[in-house]
mmCIF file of C-alpha atoms in Angstrom:
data_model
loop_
_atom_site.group_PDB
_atom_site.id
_atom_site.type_symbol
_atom_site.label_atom_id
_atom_site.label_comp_id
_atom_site.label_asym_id
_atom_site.label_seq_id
_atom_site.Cartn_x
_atom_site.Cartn_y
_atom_site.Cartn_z
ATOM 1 C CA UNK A 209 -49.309 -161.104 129.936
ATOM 2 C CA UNK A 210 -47.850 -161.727 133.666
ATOM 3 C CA UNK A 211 -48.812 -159.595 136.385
ATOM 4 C CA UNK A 212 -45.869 -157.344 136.644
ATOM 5 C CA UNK A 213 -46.300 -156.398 132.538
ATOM 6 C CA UNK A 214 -50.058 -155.788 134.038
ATOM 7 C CA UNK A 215 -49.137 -153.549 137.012
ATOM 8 C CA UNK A 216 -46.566 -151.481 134.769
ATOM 9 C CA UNK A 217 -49.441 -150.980 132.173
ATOM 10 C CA UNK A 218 -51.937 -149.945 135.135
ATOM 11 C CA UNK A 219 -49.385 -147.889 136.510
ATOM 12 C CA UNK A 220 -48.582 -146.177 132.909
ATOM 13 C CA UNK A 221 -52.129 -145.737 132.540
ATOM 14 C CA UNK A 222 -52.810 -143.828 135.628
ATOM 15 C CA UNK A 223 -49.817 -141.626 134.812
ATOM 16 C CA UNK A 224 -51.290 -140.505 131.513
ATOM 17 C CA UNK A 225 -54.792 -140.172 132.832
ATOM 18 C CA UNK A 226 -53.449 -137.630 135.445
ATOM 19 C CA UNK A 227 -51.331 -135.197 133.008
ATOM 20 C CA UNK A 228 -54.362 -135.764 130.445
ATOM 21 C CA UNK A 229 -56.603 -134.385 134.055
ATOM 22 C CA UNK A 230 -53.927 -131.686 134.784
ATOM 23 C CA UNK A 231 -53.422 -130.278 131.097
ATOM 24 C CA UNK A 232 -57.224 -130.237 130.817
ATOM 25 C CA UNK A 233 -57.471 -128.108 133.942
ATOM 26 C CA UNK A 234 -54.442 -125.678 132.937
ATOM 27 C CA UNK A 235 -56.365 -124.733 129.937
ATOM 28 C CA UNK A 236 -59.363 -124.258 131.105
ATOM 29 C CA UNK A 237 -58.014 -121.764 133.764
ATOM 30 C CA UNK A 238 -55.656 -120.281 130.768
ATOM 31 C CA UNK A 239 -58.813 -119.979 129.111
ATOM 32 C CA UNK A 240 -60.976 -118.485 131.999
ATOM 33 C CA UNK A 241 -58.177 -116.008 131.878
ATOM 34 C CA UNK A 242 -57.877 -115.101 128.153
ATOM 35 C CA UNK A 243 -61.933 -114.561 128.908
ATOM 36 C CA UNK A 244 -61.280 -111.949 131.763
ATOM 37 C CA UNK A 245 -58.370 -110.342 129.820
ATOM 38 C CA UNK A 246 -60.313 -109.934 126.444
ATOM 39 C CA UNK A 247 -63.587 -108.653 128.958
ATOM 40 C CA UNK A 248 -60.918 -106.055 130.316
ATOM 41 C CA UNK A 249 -60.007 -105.101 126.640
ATOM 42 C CA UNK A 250 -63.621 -105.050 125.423
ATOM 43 C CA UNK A 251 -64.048 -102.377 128.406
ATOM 44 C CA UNK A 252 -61.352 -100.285 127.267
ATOM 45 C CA UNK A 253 -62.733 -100.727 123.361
ATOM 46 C CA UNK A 254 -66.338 -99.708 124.496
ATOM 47 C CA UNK A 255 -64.915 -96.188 126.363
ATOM 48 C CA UNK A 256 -62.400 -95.354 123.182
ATOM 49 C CA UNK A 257 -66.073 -95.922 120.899
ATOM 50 C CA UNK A 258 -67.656 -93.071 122.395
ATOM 51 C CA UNK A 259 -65.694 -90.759 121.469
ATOM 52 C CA UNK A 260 -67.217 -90.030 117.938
ATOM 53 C CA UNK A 261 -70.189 -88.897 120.186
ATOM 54 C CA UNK A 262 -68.190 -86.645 122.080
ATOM 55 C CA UNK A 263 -67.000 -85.141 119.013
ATOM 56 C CA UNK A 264 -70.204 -84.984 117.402
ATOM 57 C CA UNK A 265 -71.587 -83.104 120.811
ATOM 58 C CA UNK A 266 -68.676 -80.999 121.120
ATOM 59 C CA UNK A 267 -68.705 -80.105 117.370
ATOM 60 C CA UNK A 268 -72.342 -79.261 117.273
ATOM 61 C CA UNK A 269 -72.167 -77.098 120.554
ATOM 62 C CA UNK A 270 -68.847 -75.541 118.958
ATOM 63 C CA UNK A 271 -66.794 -76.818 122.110
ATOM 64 C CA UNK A 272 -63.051 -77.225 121.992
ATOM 65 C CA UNK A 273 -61.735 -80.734 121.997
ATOM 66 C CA UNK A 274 -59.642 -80.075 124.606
ATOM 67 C CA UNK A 275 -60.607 -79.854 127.876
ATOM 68 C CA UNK A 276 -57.893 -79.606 130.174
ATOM 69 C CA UNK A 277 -59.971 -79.204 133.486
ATOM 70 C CA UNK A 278 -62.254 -81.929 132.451
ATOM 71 C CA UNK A 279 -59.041 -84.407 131.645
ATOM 72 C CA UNK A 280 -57.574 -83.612 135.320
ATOM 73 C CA UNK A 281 -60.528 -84.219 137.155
ATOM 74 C CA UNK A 282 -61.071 -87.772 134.954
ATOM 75 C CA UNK A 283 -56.887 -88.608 136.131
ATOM 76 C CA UNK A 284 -56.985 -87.460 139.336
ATOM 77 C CA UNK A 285 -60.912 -89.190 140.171
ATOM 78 C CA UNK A 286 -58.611 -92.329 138.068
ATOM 79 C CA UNK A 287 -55.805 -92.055 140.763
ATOM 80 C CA UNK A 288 -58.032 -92.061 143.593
ATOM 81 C CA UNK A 289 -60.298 -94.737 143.043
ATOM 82 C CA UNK A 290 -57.393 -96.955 141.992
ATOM 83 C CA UNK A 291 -55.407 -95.986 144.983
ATOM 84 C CA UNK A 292 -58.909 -97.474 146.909
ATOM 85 C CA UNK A 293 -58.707 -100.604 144.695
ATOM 86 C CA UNK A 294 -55.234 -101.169 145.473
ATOM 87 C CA UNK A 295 -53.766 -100.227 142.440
ATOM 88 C CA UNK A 296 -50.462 -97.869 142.279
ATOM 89 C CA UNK A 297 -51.676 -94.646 141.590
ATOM 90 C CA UNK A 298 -49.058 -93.374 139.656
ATOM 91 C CA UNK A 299 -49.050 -96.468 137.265
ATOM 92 C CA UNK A 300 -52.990 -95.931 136.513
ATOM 93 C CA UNK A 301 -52.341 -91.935 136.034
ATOM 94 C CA UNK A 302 -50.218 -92.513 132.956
ATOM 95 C CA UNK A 303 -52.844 -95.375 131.796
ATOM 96 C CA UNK A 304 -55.717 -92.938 132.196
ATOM 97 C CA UNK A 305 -53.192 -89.997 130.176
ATOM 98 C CA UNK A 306 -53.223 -92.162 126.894
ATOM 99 C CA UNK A 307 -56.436 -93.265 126.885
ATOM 100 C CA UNK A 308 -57.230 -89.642 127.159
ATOM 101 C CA UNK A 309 -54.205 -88.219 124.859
ATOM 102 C CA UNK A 310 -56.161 -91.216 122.126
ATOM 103 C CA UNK A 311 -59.326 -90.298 123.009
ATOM 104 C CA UNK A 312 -58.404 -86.501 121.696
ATOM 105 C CA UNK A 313 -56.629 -88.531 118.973
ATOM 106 C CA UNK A 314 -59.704 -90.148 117.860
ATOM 107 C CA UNK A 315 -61.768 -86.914 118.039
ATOM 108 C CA UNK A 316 -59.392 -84.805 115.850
ATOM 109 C CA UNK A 317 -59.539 -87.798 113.230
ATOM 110 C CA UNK A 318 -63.414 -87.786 113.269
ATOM 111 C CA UNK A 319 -63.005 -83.989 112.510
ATOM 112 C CA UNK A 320 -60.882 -84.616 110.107
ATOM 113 C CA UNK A 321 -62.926 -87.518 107.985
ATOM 114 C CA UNK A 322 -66.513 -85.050 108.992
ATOM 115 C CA UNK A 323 -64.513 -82.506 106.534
ATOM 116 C CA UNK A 324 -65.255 -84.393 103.055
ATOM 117 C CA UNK A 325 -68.952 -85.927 104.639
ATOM 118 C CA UNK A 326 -70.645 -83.923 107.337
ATOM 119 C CA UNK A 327 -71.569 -86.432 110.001
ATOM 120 C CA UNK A 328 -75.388 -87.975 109.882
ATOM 121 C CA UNK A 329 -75.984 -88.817 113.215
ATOM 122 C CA UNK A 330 -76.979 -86.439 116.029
ATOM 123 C CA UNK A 331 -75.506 -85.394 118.998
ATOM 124 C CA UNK A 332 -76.280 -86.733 122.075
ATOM 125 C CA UNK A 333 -76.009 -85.053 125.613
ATOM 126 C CA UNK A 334 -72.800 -84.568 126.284
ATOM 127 C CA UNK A 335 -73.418 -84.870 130.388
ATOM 128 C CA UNK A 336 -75.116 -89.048 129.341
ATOM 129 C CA UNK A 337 -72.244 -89.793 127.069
ATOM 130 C CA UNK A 338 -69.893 -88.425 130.304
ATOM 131 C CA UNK A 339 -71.550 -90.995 132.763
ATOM 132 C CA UNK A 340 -71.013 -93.278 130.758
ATOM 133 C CA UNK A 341 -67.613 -92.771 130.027
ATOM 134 C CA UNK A 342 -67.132 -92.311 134.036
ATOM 135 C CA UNK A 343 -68.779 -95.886 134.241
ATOM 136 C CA UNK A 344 -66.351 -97.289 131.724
ATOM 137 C CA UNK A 345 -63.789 -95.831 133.475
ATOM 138 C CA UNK A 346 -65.011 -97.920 137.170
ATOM 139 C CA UNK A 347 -65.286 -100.547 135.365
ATOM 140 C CA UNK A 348 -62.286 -101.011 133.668
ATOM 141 C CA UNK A 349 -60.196 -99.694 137.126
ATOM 142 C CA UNK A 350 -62.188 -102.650 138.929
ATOM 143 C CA UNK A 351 -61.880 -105.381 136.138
ATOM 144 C CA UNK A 352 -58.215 -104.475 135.942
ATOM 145 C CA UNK A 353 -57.893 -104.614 140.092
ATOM 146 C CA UNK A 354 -59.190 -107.617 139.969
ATOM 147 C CA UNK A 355 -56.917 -109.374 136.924
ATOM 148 C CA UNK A 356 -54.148 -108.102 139.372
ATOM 149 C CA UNK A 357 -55.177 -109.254 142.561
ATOM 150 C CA UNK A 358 -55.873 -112.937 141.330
ATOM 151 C CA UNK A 359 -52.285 -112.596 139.750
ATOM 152 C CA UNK A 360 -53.491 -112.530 136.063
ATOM 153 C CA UNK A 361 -52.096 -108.652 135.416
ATOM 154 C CA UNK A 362 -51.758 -108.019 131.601
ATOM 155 C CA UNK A 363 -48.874 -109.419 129.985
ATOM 156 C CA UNK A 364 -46.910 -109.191 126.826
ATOM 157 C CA UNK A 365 -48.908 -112.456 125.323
ATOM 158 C CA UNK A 366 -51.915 -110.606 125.815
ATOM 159 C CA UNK A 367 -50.583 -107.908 123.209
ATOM 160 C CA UNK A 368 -52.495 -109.837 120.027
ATOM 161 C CA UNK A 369 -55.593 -109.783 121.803
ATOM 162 C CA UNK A 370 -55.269 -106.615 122.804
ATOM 163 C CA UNK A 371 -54.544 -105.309 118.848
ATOM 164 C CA UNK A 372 -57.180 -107.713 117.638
ATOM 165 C CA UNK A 373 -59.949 -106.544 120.481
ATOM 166 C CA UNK A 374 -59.731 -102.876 120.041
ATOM 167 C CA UNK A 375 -61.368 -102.029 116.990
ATOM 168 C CA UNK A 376 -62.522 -98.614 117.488
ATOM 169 C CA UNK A 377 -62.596 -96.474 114.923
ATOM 170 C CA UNK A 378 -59.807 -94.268 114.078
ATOM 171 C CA UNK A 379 -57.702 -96.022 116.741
ATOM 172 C CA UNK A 380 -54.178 -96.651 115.485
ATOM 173 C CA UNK A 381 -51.761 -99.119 115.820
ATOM 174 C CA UNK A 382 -49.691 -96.320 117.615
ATOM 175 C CA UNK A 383 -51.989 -95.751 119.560
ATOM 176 C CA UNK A 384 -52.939 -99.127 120.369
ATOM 177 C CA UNK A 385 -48.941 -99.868 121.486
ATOM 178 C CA UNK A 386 -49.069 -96.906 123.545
ATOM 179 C CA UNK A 387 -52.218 -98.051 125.406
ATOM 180 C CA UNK A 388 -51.033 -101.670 125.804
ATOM 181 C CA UNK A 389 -47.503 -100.842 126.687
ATOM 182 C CA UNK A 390 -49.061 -98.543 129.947
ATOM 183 C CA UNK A 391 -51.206 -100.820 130.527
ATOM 184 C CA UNK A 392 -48.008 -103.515 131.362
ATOM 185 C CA UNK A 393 -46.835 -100.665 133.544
ATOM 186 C CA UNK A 394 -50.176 -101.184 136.004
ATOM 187 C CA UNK A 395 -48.679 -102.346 139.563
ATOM 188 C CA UNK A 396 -50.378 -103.466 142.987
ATOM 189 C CA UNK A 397 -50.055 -101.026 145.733
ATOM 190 C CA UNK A 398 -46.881 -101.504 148.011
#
């Protein structure tokens, strides 16, 4: 082989071993980011799993599923502490509307199934089961204020994650769209 055969081989060489380096650190940062996403999604799964406990409370205690008063205070304490996260407040109010208009969803289905078999499991307080429902809800307004400000906001592609990672009970696809699609609504302040 003569040198210049040599030097284009080196050179060839190099070039591969740097888009091999480059590809190899895309997808690990794709992948750090699927990791955050699905976190984010497992946050939002873990708040709509509760709600069979609120049902079971509110049953039990003969408490209406609704709670109007309750679901304003949860939106407007949403708006605020979003608004102090640098999230659009507006964009996180109709978030925080369908989780709540599923979380009634889910409740009413429970009811529904708890007509032929009574639930076995026992109530628990409803005040513990609502702190930590308002930690869920911090947590997912932080998680998702940070996705955003390190420019990895949810994104169509993340919508088969998103089905596949909520698996709640009596969560349906509907609902599932519905949650997803406000969630691509979610803006930085401006």
């Amino acid at each position: 082989m003569d040198l210049r055969t040599e030097k284009v081989m080196l050179h060839n060489a190099t070039v591969y071993f740097l888009i091999i380096l480059y590809v190899a650190q895309t997808t690990d940062k794709a992948l750090a980011q699927t990791s955050d996403i699905e976190e984010f999604f497992l946050l939002i799964d873990e708040r709509l799993s509760h709600m069979e406990y609120v049902v079971l409370h509110k049953v039990k205690n003969k408490i209406a599923i609704e709670d109007i008063v309750r679901e304003q205070f949860v939106i407007e304490s949403a708006v605020k502490s979003a608004a102090e996260l640098g999230l659009f407040g507006p964009s996180v109010e109709s978030f925080f509307e369908a989780q709540i208009s599923i979380a009634k969803a889910i409740q009413y289905r429970h009811l529904a199934d708890w007509l032929s078999k009574p639930p076995q499991a026992t109530a628990p307080d409803l005040e513990v089961i609502r702190l930590k429902l308002s930690d869920l809800g911090d947590s997912i307004l932080s998680k998702l204020a940070t996705l955003i400000r390190n420019n990895t906001p949810v994104i169509e592609q993340h919508s088969e994650l998103f089905y596949d990672t909520i698996s709640t009970k009596n969560v349906s696809k509907r609902d599932k769209a519905r949650l997803f699609d406000a969630l691509l609504l979610i803006q930085k302040q401006k």
